[in-house]
């Protein structure tokens, strides 16, 4: 009799457990979600995944899986701080639209007109001196990725910033564009971005563990990033706010932000509608590389386009707005279907994270509409075999020999590499980002233990370093010593 009562009680508890609603009206149980996420993490070698599902504007699921530090077996939590990567751009757009509402900024006024000097007179933009098209660029173009800039100037062979097409004429995703708008916003307000974001977004929305900078108070629950081979990259160190990608956030905080966007908090309806309205149709075959010429009609049926800080497409459930985040060791994605107010947030601490996005969207949300191929989210089952890691043999170099290689090396006015000695090896730091440790395999040849980068040095007749060359991704990038 007792066994019968116990079994009945267990069945009743299972039946009473809440289920998550999907777009097509079906539901999925929490147990099914747990099983699906765990299976995908194991299959794709993703150490940690944090997922939130929003139904009707309310949180139906907020859960973290796996590890924030797999070596120490420290669990990822809903409050673990991860790199937001380009999710930063969507949050920055929310701030910008508030400035538009305040009439501090006009979306269609050339940003040059907000600056006291010509844009090329500023060191970071001197490359534009011979291209008058910079005078046409507006905040609307920068937020909709139609400025003509490359994603980042470092992707150009000459490492210089340039305008590749008539501003406003086509879509090409650009972090450079967002950085220019940050420069203009800071000039208009005479305030640093971190302060503006805290005052207008993070503070009011209760995002207590979100920042555009690394903060000591996060150290107790930071997530390490992991590369494709499972090597720990540590957690990001950001000492300079970058609207294009420096935001550090948690699942709980970013989900709260997403709910605010859904509800239109801190934005009046006209500003919200403008932010989430098409500014440019997207005809590119793939989102990356951003300036590739190939076009496609494949996404016309879903009306793929870009708003202000958000991508857009249409489905049988109406308009969807989305944003991805892609950084070394961190892959993120969020999408909301505006009419039913149903959305999902996926944060991962692995470069393998994008390989599970399609199946997570289809299983947890019944979302078969996201343009997976255009996004570049190749499912893990379809990826080619990983190349074996190149083997390096570390050798000892005398400290005096290492010291002659230290110093500052300049890629451009805005991009400086600082090489320092760390006991028996070197460290190379790009601007104020986290330094990368370099270990000798020959007197003038160094390798990274957390990336495939190799750095070689050249000496002058006095045995002082005059140039270094970074060998990465099939490219060799020479960088001269700063004078």
Short mmCIF file of C-alpha atoms in Angstrom, two decimals:
data_model
loop_
_atom_site.label_atom_id
_atom_site.label_comp_id
_atom_site.label_asym_id
_atom_site.label_seq_id
_atom_site.Cartn_x
_atom_site.Cartn_y
_atom_site.Cartn_z
CA UNK A 1 0.00 0.00 0.00
CA UNK A 2 2.80 2.42 0.93
CA UNK A 3 4.64 1.66 -2.33
CA UNK A 4 1.47 2.44 -4.33
CA UNK A 5 1.03 5.75 -2.51
CA UNK A 6 4.72 6.63 -3.02
CA UNK A 7 4.57 5.88 -6.75
CA UNK A 8 1.41 7.94 -7.07
CA UNK A 9 3.08 10.84 -5.27
CA UNK A 10 6.12 10.66 -7.55
CA UNK A 11 3.89 10.65 -10.62
CA UNK A 12 1.92 13.61 -9.28
CA UNK A 13 5.12 15.60 -8.66
CA UNK A 14 6.39 14.84 -12.16
CA UNK A 15 3.09 15.91 -13.69
CA UNK A 16 3.10 19.12 -11.66
CA UNK A 17 6.57 20.19 -12.81
CA UNK A 18 6.28 23.19 -15.15
CA UNK A 19 6.92 22.79 -18.85
CA UNK A 20 8.33 25.33 -21.28
CA UNK A 21 6.15 26.50 -24.16
CA UNK A 22 7.59 26.43 -27.65
CA UNK A 23 6.70 28.57 -30.65
CA UNK A 24 4.32 26.01 -32.18
CA UNK A 25 2.33 25.70 -28.95
CA UNK A 26 3.91 22.41 -27.90
CA UNK A 27 5.74 22.09 -24.60
CA UNK A 28 9.00 20.57 -23.47
CA UNK A 29 9.64 19.39 -19.93
CA UNK A 30 12.56 20.52 -17.82
CA UNK A 31 13.85 16.96 -17.77
CA UNK A 32 13.85 16.87 -21.58
CA UNK A 33 15.67 20.19 -21.70
CA UNK A 34 18.31 18.96 -19.24
CA UNK A 35 18.82 15.77 -21.24
CA UNK A 36 19.11 17.60 -24.57
CA UNK A 37 21.54 20.22 -23.29
CA UNK A 38 23.75 17.67 -21.53
CA UNK A 39 23.87 15.43 -24.60
CA UNK A 40 24.82 18.29 -26.90
CA UNK A 41 27.47 19.63 -24.54
CA UNK A 42 29.14 16.24 -24.32
CA UNK A 43 28.93 15.58 -28.05
CA UNK A 44 30.28 18.98 -29.09
CA UNK A 45 32.80 19.31 -26.23
CA UNK A 46 31.34 22.48 -24.71
CA UNK A 47 32.31 22.85 -21.02
CA UNK A 48 29.55 25.25 -19.99
CA UNK A 49 26.18 26.46 -21.30
CA UNK A 50 23.77 28.94 -19.73
CA UNK A 51 20.24 29.04 -21.15
CA UNK A 52 17.20 31.19 -20.52
CA UNK A 53 13.81 30.78 -22.18
CA UNK A 54 11.24 33.55 -22.08
CA UNK A 55 7.55 32.80 -22.64
CA UNK A 56 5.21 35.73 -23.06
CA UNK A 57 7.85 38.09 -21.69
CA UNK A 58 8.32 36.04 -18.49
CA UNK A 59 11.21 33.75 -17.63
CA UNK A 60 10.22 30.11 -18.04
CA UNK A 61 13.75 28.70 -17.67
CA UNK A 62 16.97 30.14 -16.28
CA UNK A 63 19.62 27.47 -15.88
CA UNK A 64 23.37 26.93 -16.20
CA UNK A 65 24.98 23.61 -17.10
CA UNK A 66 28.54 22.30 -16.88
CA UNK A 67 31.62 24.12 -15.67
CA UNK A 68 32.98 27.64 -15.57
CA UNK A 69 36.36 26.10 -14.74
CA UNK A 70 36.53 22.47 -15.83
CA UNK A 71 40.03 21.95 -14.42
CA UNK A 72 38.86 22.87 -10.91
CA UNK A 73 35.37 21.40 -11.46
CA UNK A 74 33.76 24.73 -10.59
CA UNK A 75 30.16 24.82 -11.82
CA UNK A 76 28.81 27.45 -14.18
CA UNK A 77 25.97 29.33 -12.49
CA UNK A 78 23.22 31.69 -13.56
CA UNK A 79 25.36 34.48 -12.04
CA UNK A 80 28.72 33.46 -13.51
CA UNK A 81 30.27 36.30 -15.50
CA UNK A 82 30.96 35.42 -19.14
CA UNK A 83 32.20 37.46 -22.09
CA UNK A 84 29.18 38.99 -23.80
CA UNK A 85 31.24 39.58 -26.97
CA UNK A 86 29.09 41.25 -29.63
CA UNK A 87 25.94 41.09 -27.52
CA UNK A 88 27.55 44.34 -26.33
CA UNK A 89 26.44 45.99 -29.57
CA UNK A 90 22.74 45.38 -28.89
CA UNK A 91 23.00 46.80 -25.36
CA UNK A 92 24.90 49.82 -26.70
CA UNK A 93 22.16 50.35 -29.29
CA UNK A 94 19.64 50.48 -26.42
CA UNK A 95 21.69 53.27 -24.84
CA UNK A 96 21.98 55.13 -28.15
CA UNK A 97 18.21 55.01 -28.69
CA UNK A 98 17.75 56.63 -25.29
CA UNK A 99 20.05 59.45 -26.44
CA UNK A 100 17.97 59.73 -29.62
CA UNK A 101 14.83 60.07 -27.49
CA UNK A 102 16.53 62.81 -25.46
CA UNK A 103 17.49 64.56 -28.71
CA UNK A 104 21.10 64.34 -27.65
CA UNK A 105 21.80 62.46 -30.89
CA UNK A 106 20.15 62.54 -34.32
CA UNK A 107 20.35 59.25 -36.19
CA UNK A 108 20.59 60.98 -39.58
CA UNK A 109 23.04 63.77 -38.81
CA UNK A 110 26.55 62.95 -40.06
CA UNK A 111 28.59 62.03 -36.99
CA UNK A 112 31.38 64.31 -38.21
CA UNK A 113 29.15 67.25 -37.31
CA UNK A 114 29.26 66.27 -33.63
CA UNK A 115 33.05 66.51 -33.49
CA UNK A 116 35.06 69.71 -33.00
CA UNK A 117 37.72 68.58 -35.49
CA UNK A 118 37.66 66.64 -38.78
CA UNK A 119 37.48 62.91 -38.07
CA UNK A 120 40.86 62.15 -39.71
CA UNK A 121 42.58 64.58 -37.33
CA UNK A 122 42.06 62.04 -34.55
CA UNK A 123 44.86 59.42 -34.51
CA UNK A 124 42.54 56.39 -34.74
CA UNK A 125 40.92 57.78 -37.91
CA UNK A 126 43.81 59.36 -39.78
CA UNK A 127 43.57 56.61 -42.42
CA UNK A 128 40.36 58.26 -43.72
CA UNK A 129 42.04 61.57 -44.60
CA UNK A 130 41.86 60.99 -48.37
CA UNK A 131 38.31 59.62 -48.47
CA UNK A 132 35.69 62.38 -48.09
CA UNK A 133 32.93 59.77 -47.77
CA UNK A 134 33.53 59.73 -44.01
CA UNK A 135 31.53 62.97 -43.92
CA UNK A 136 28.39 61.09 -45.00
CA UNK A 137 28.41 58.49 -42.21
CA UNK A 138 25.53 58.75 -39.72
CA UNK A 139 24.62 56.99 -36.48
CA UNK A 140 21.90 55.13 -38.38
CA UNK A 141 24.51 53.72 -40.74
CA UNK A 142 26.82 52.75 -37.89
CA UNK A 143 24.07 50.91 -35.97
CA UNK A 144 22.76 49.16 -39.10
CA UNK A 145 26.26 48.18 -40.29
CA UNK A 146 26.06 50.11 -43.56
CA UNK A 147 29.02 52.48 -43.04
CA UNK A 148 31.33 50.70 -45.49
CA UNK A 149 33.94 49.95 -42.83
CA UNK A 150 35.51 46.49 -42.52
CA UNK A 151 34.61 44.49 -39.44
CA UNK A 152 38.02 45.43 -38.01
CA UNK A 153 40.92 47.19 -39.70
CA UNK A 154 43.29 44.43 -38.57
CA UNK A 155 41.63 42.16 -41.14
CA UNK A 156 42.91 44.36 -43.98
CA UNK A 157 46.23 43.44 -45.51
CA UNK A 158 47.61 46.91 -44.79
CA UNK A 159 45.94 47.00 -41.34
CA UNK A 160 44.41 50.40 -42.16
CA UNK A 161 40.84 51.59 -41.74
CA UNK A 162 39.03 52.22 -45.02
CA UNK A 163 35.57 52.72 -46.50
CA UNK A 164 34.74 49.93 -48.95
CA UNK A 165 31.47 51.15 -50.50
CA UNK A 166 29.14 54.13 -50.55
CA UNK A 167 27.95 54.61 -46.96
CA UNK A 168 24.36 53.46 -46.51
CA UNK A 169 24.22 51.38 -49.70
CA UNK A 170 24.65 47.84 -48.37
CA UNK A 171 25.06 45.73 -45.23
CA UNK A 172 28.49 44.68 -43.97
CA UNK A 173 28.84 43.93 -40.25
CA UNK A 174 31.38 46.26 -38.68
CA UNK A 175 32.80 46.46 -35.19
CA UNK A 176 34.75 49.50 -36.39
CA UNK A 177 31.45 51.28 -37.03
CA UNK A 178 30.22 50.65 -33.50
CA UNK A 179 33.54 51.87 -32.10
CA UNK A 180 33.24 55.10 -34.07
CA UNK A 181 29.74 55.65 -32.68
CA UNK A 182 31.10 55.07 -29.16
CA UNK A 183 33.76 57.72 -29.85
CA UNK A 184 31.04 60.17 -30.95
CA UNK A 185 28.70 59.38 -28.03
CA UNK A 186 31.51 59.94 -25.53
CA UNK A 187 32.36 63.23 -27.24
CA UNK A 188 28.75 64.46 -27.23
CA UNK A 189 28.08 63.55 -23.60
CA UNK A 190 31.61 64.16 -22.30
CA UNK A 191 31.17 60.90 -20.40
CA UNK A 192 32.97 57.54 -20.65
CA UNK A 193 30.92 54.65 -22.00
CA UNK A 194 31.14 52.62 -18.79
CA UNK A 195 29.57 55.46 -16.81
CA UNK A 196 26.79 55.97 -19.36
CA UNK A 197 25.93 52.28 -19.50
CA UNK A 198 25.87 51.99 -15.73
CA UNK A 199 23.64 55.04 -15.34
CA UNK A 200 21.21 54.39 -18.18
CA UNK A 201 21.11 50.61 -18.64
CA UNK A 202 22.87 48.39 -16.10
CA UNK A 203 21.79 50.24 -12.95
CA UNK A 204 18.12 50.86 -13.82
CA UNK A 205 17.64 47.29 -15.07
CA UNK A 206 19.27 45.70 -12.02
CA UNK A 207 22.17 44.25 -14.01
CA UNK A 208 24.41 44.16 -10.94
CA UNK A 209 26.97 41.71 -12.40
CA UNK A 210 27.34 43.36 -15.80
CA UNK A 211 30.02 45.83 -16.84
CA UNK A 212 31.90 47.06 -19.88
CA UNK A 213 35.08 46.47 -17.87
CA UNK A 214 36.55 43.63 -15.82
CA UNK A 215 35.88 44.18 -12.14
CA UNK A 216 37.45 42.62 -9.06
CA UNK A 217 34.01 41.92 -7.59
CA UNK A 218 33.40 39.37 -10.37
CA UNK A 219 36.50 37.31 -9.58
CA UNK A 220 34.61 34.89 -7.34
CA UNK A 221 32.48 33.64 -10.25
CA UNK A 222 34.14 34.29 -13.60
CA UNK A 223 33.84 31.74 -16.42
CA UNK A 224 37.01 30.66 -18.20
CA UNK A 225 36.79 30.47 -21.99
CA UNK A 226 37.91 27.31 -23.82
CA UNK A 227 39.14 26.93 -27.38
CA UNK A 228 38.17 24.24 -29.92
CA UNK A 229 40.64 21.78 -28.40
CA UNK A 230 39.44 22.40 -24.86
CA UNK A 231 42.41 24.51 -23.80
CA UNK A 232 41.58 27.08 -21.14
CA UNK A 233 41.95 30.70 -22.24
CA UNK A 234 41.16 32.00 -18.77
CA UNK A 235 38.60 34.74 -18.30
CA UNK A 236 38.66 37.96 -20.23
CA UNK A 237 40.42 40.97 -18.77
CA UNK A 238 38.99 44.24 -20.07
CA UNK A 239 40.37 47.55 -18.84
CA UNK A 240 38.91 49.66 -21.66
CA UNK A 241 35.21 49.87 -22.49
CA UNK A 242 34.47 48.80 -26.07
CA UNK A 243 30.88 49.08 -27.31
CA UNK A 244 31.64 46.51 -29.99
CA UNK A 245 32.47 43.70 -27.60
CA UNK A 246 33.82 44.29 -24.09
CA UNK A 247 30.63 43.71 -22.07
CA UNK A 248 30.89 41.07 -19.37
CA UNK A 249 27.56 39.75 -18.16
CA UNK A 250 25.63 36.85 -16.67
CA UNK A 251 22.71 34.77 -17.81
CA UNK A 252 20.45 36.36 -15.19
CA UNK A 253 21.48 39.92 -16.07
CA UNK A 254 21.29 39.59 -19.84
CA UNK A 255 17.92 37.85 -19.62
CA UNK A 256 16.68 40.80 -17.56
CA UNK A 257 17.93 43.13 -20.28
CA UNK A 258 16.14 41.07 -22.93
CA UNK A 259 12.90 41.27 -20.96
CA UNK A 260 13.32 45.04 -20.86
CA UNK A 261 13.70 45.16 -24.65
CA UNK A 262 10.60 42.97 -25.03
CA UNK A 263 8.58 45.21 -22.72
CA UNK A 264 10.01 48.46 -24.05
CA UNK A 265 11.31 49.58 -20.65
CA UNK A 266 13.24 52.86 -20.67
CA UNK A 267 12.35 53.38 -24.34
CA UNK A 268 9.13 54.85 -25.63
CA UNK A 269 7.29 52.93 -28.32
CA UNK A 270 8.49 55.00 -31.33
CA UNK A 271 12.15 54.57 -30.37
CA UNK A 272 11.75 50.85 -29.75
CA UNK A 273 9.92 50.37 -33.05
CA UNK A 274 12.61 52.26 -34.92
CA UNK A 275 15.33 50.16 -33.31
CA UNK A 276 13.57 46.96 -34.37
CA UNK A 277 12.55 48.07 -37.86
CA UNK A 278 14.42 47.14 -41.07
CA UNK A 279 17.02 49.68 -42.10
CA UNK A 280 18.68 47.59 -44.82
CA UNK A 281 17.85 44.32 -46.59
CA UNK A 282 20.57 41.69 -46.31
CA UNK A 283 21.52 39.96 -49.55
CA UNK A 284 24.96 38.61 -48.63
CA UNK A 285 25.31 34.85 -48.84
CA UNK A 286 27.06 34.73 -45.48
CA UNK A 287 27.51 37.26 -42.70
CA UNK A 288 31.27 36.64 -42.59
CA UNK A 289 33.66 37.54 -44.07
CA UNK A 290 31.78 40.81 -44.01
CA UNK A 291 32.96 42.25 -47.34
CA UNK A 292 32.60 39.10 -49.45
CA UNK A 293 30.86 39.82 -52.74
CA UNK A 294 28.73 36.65 -52.92
CA UNK A 295 24.98 37.28 -52.70
CA UNK A 296 22.02 34.95 -52.27
CA UNK A 297 18.23 34.96 -52.50
CA UNK A 298 18.03 32.20 -49.87
CA UNK A 299 16.92 34.52 -47.06
CA UNK A 300 14.42 36.62 -48.95
CA UNK A 301 11.54 34.46 -47.73
CA UNK A 302 12.31 35.40 -44.13
CA UNK A 303 13.03 39.06 -45.07
CA UNK A 304 16.44 38.96 -43.47
CA UNK A 305 17.46 42.52 -42.65
CA UNK A 306 19.14 44.69 -40.06
CA UNK A 307 17.63 47.17 -37.65
CA UNK A 308 19.57 49.37 -35.26
CA UNK A 309 21.89 47.10 -33.32
CA UNK A 310 19.75 44.01 -33.98
CA UNK A 311 19.30 41.58 -36.86
CA UNK A 312 15.73 40.91 -38.03
CA UNK A 313 13.78 38.22 -39.84
CA UNK A 314 10.15 37.17 -40.24
CA UNK A 315 8.43 33.84 -39.55
CA UNK A 316 4.86 32.51 -39.25
CA UNK A 317 5.03 33.90 -35.70
CA UNK A 318 5.88 37.40 -36.87
CA UNK A 319 9.05 39.44 -36.59
CA UNK A 320 12.09 38.09 -34.76
CA UNK A 321 15.04 40.15 -33.57
CA UNK A 322 18.39 38.53 -32.84
CA UNK A 323 22.01 39.11 -31.91
CA UNK A 324 25.03 36.86 -31.80
CA UNK A 325 28.26 37.15 -29.81
CA UNK A 326 31.49 35.59 -31.02
CA UNK A 327 34.80 35.82 -29.19
CA UNK A 328 37.67 33.45 -28.59
CA UNK A 329 36.42 30.94 -26.03
CA UNK A 330 32.89 32.37 -25.91
CA UNK A 331 29.94 31.93 -28.30
CA UNK A 332 26.51 33.47 -27.60
CA UNK A 333 23.13 33.88 -29.29
CA UNK A 334 19.77 35.39 -28.50
CA UNK A 335 16.56 35.67 -30.50
CA UNK A 336 13.08 36.96 -29.62
CA UNK A 337 9.83 36.54 -31.53
CA UNK A 338 8.26 39.91 -30.91
CA UNK A 339 4.54 39.14 -31.20
CA UNK A 340 4.32 36.21 -28.75
CA UNK A 341 7.18 37.71 -26.68
CA UNK A 342 9.00 34.37 -26.74
CA UNK A 343 12.77 34.35 -26.67
CA UNK A 344 15.89 32.39 -25.84
CA UNK A 345 19.37 33.28 -24.56
CA UNK A 346 22.30 30.91 -25.10
CA UNK A 347 25.67 31.75 -23.52
CA UNK A 348 28.61 29.36 -23.80
CA UNK A 349 32.23 29.43 -22.64
CA UNK A 350 33.59 27.51 -25.61
CA UNK A 351 34.67 28.17 -29.17
CA UNK A 352 32.67 25.02 -29.97
CA UNK A 353 29.46 26.64 -28.73
CA UNK A 354 28.03 27.61 -32.11
CA UNK A 355 27.98 23.96 -33.14
CA UNK A 356 25.02 23.29 -30.83
CA UNK A 357 22.95 26.40 -31.56
CA UNK A 358 20.82 24.94 -34.35
CA UNK A 359 19.74 21.88 -32.38
CA UNK A 360 19.11 23.92 -29.22
CA UNK A 361 16.91 26.36 -31.15
CA UNK A 362 14.98 23.60 -32.88
CA UNK A 363 14.56 21.43 -29.79
CA UNK A 364 13.92 24.01 -27.09
CA UNK A 365 12.10 26.65 -29.12
CA UNK A 366 10.88 24.86 -32.26
CA UNK A 367 12.73 27.59 -34.11
CA UNK A 368 13.60 26.41 -37.63
CA UNK A 369 13.70 29.95 -39.03
CA UNK A 370 17.05 31.34 -37.83
CA UNK A 371 19.34 31.59 -40.90
CA UNK A 372 21.88 29.12 -39.57
CA UNK A 373 23.98 28.93 -42.74
CA UNK A 374 24.15 32.74 -43.12
CA UNK A 375 25.12 33.05 -39.46
CA UNK A 376 27.91 30.49 -39.91
CA UNK A 377 26.57 28.26 -37.12
CA UNK A 378 27.73 24.97 -38.63
CA UNK A 379 26.29 22.08 -36.55
CA UNK A 380 28.99 20.15 -34.70
CA UNK A 381 28.15 16.96 -36.62
CA UNK A 382 28.98 18.68 -39.92
CA UNK A 383 32.27 20.26 -38.95
CA UNK A 384 35.42 18.88 -40.59
CA UNK A 385 37.85 17.03 -38.32
CA UNK A 386 39.90 19.38 -36.19
CA UNK A 387 43.45 19.88 -37.35
CA UNK A 388 45.89 18.35 -34.90
CA UNK A 389 47.62 20.88 -32.71
CA UNK A 390 51.09 21.80 -33.85
CA UNK A 391 53.70 20.47 -31.48
CA UNK A 392 56.26 22.87 -30.02
CA UNK A 393 59.31 22.18 -27.87
CA UNK A 394 60.02 24.85 -25.31
CA UNK A 395 63.63 25.85 -24.79
CA UNK A 396 65.29 28.07 -22.17
CA UNK A 397 66.47 31.53 -23.20
CA UNK A 398 68.69 33.71 -21.02
CA UNK A 399 66.83 36.66 -19.45
CA UNK A 400 69.24 39.15 -21.04
CA UNK A 401 68.39 37.80 -24.48
CA UNK A 402 64.67 38.03 -23.75
CA UNK A 403 65.04 41.62 -22.55
CA UNK A 404 66.29 42.82 -25.93
CA UNK A 405 62.97 41.75 -27.48
CA UNK A 406 60.78 43.67 -25.05
CA UNK A 407 59.21 46.99 -25.92
CA UNK A 408 56.30 48.54 -27.83
CA UNK A 409 55.43 47.56 -31.40
CA UNK A 410 52.86 49.60 -33.36
CA UNK A 411 50.45 48.16 -35.90
CA UNK A 412 48.76 51.54 -36.24
CA UNK A 413 48.11 54.65 -34.17
CA UNK A 414 45.35 52.87 -32.31
CA UNK A 415 46.83 49.39 -32.07
CA UNK A 416 49.97 48.86 -30.02
CA UNK A 417 51.55 45.58 -28.93
CA UNK A 418 53.58 45.66 -25.74
CA UNK A 419 56.10 42.85 -25.20
CA UNK A 420 57.36 42.26 -21.66
CA UNK A 421 59.47 39.60 -19.97
CA UNK A 422 57.72 37.36 -17.46
CA UNK A 423 60.54 35.51 -15.70
CA UNK A 424 61.68 32.93 -18.27
CA UNK A 425 59.28 33.78 -21.09
CA UNK A 426 57.60 36.73 -22.85
CA UNK A 427 54.10 38.19 -22.78
CA UNK A 428 52.50 40.19 -25.59
CA UNK A 429 49.60 42.54 -24.86
CA UNK A 430 47.40 44.23 -27.48
CA UNK A 431 46.45 47.68 -26.14
CA UNK A 432 44.84 46.96 -22.77
CA UNK A 433 43.59 43.43 -23.47
CA UNK A 434 44.80 40.40 -21.54
CA UNK A 435 48.45 39.54 -22.31
CA UNK A 436 49.27 36.37 -24.24
CA UNK A 437 52.19 34.34 -22.90
CA UNK A 438 54.88 33.41 -25.43
CA UNK A 439 57.43 30.63 -24.99
CA UNK A 440 60.67 30.18 -26.92
CA UNK A 441 61.22 27.33 -29.36
CA UNK A 442 64.21 29.11 -30.91
CA UNK A 443 66.15 32.22 -29.95
CA UNK A 444 63.89 34.50 -32.04
CA UNK A 445 60.80 32.30 -32.44
CA UNK A 446 58.06 32.03 -29.81
CA UNK A 447 54.76 30.15 -29.56
CA UNK A 448 51.56 30.37 -27.56
CA UNK A 449 50.27 27.48 -25.48
CA UNK A 450 46.65 28.69 -25.77
CA UNK A 451 46.50 29.57 -29.47
CA UNK A 452 48.14 28.65 -32.76
CA UNK A 453 50.02 31.95 -32.95
CA UNK A 454 53.77 32.00 -33.58
CA UNK A 455 55.77 35.22 -33.17
CA UNK A 456 59.19 35.79 -34.70
CA UNK A 457 61.57 38.71 -34.10
CA UNK A 458 64.13 40.50 -36.28
CA UNK A 459 67.26 42.16 -34.90
CA UNK A 460 69.41 45.04 -36.14
CA UNK A 461 73.21 45.15 -36.22
CA UNK A 462 73.25 46.03 -32.49
CA UNK A 463 71.14 42.91 -31.74
CA UNK A 464 68.10 44.99 -30.79
CA UNK A 465 64.66 43.96 -31.99
CA UNK A 466 63.36 46.13 -34.83
CA UNK A 467 60.27 44.17 -35.84
CA UNK A 468 58.13 41.24 -34.85
CA UNK A 469 55.92 39.16 -37.13
CA UNK A 470 52.76 37.41 -35.98
CA UNK A 471 52.06 34.18 -37.87
CA UNK A 472 48.38 33.33 -37.38
CA UNK A 473 45.55 31.89 -39.45
CA UNK A 474 47.72 31.48 -42.51
CA UNK A 475 48.78 35.15 -42.41
CA UNK A 476 52.07 36.78 -41.47
CA UNK A 477 51.59 40.24 -39.95
CA UNK A 478 54.75 42.34 -39.58
CA UNK A 479 54.76 44.92 -36.79
CA UNK A 480 57.55 47.48 -36.47
CA UNK A 481 59.00 48.58 -33.18
CA UNK A 482 57.55 51.90 -32.03
CA UNK A 483 60.01 54.78 -32.10
#
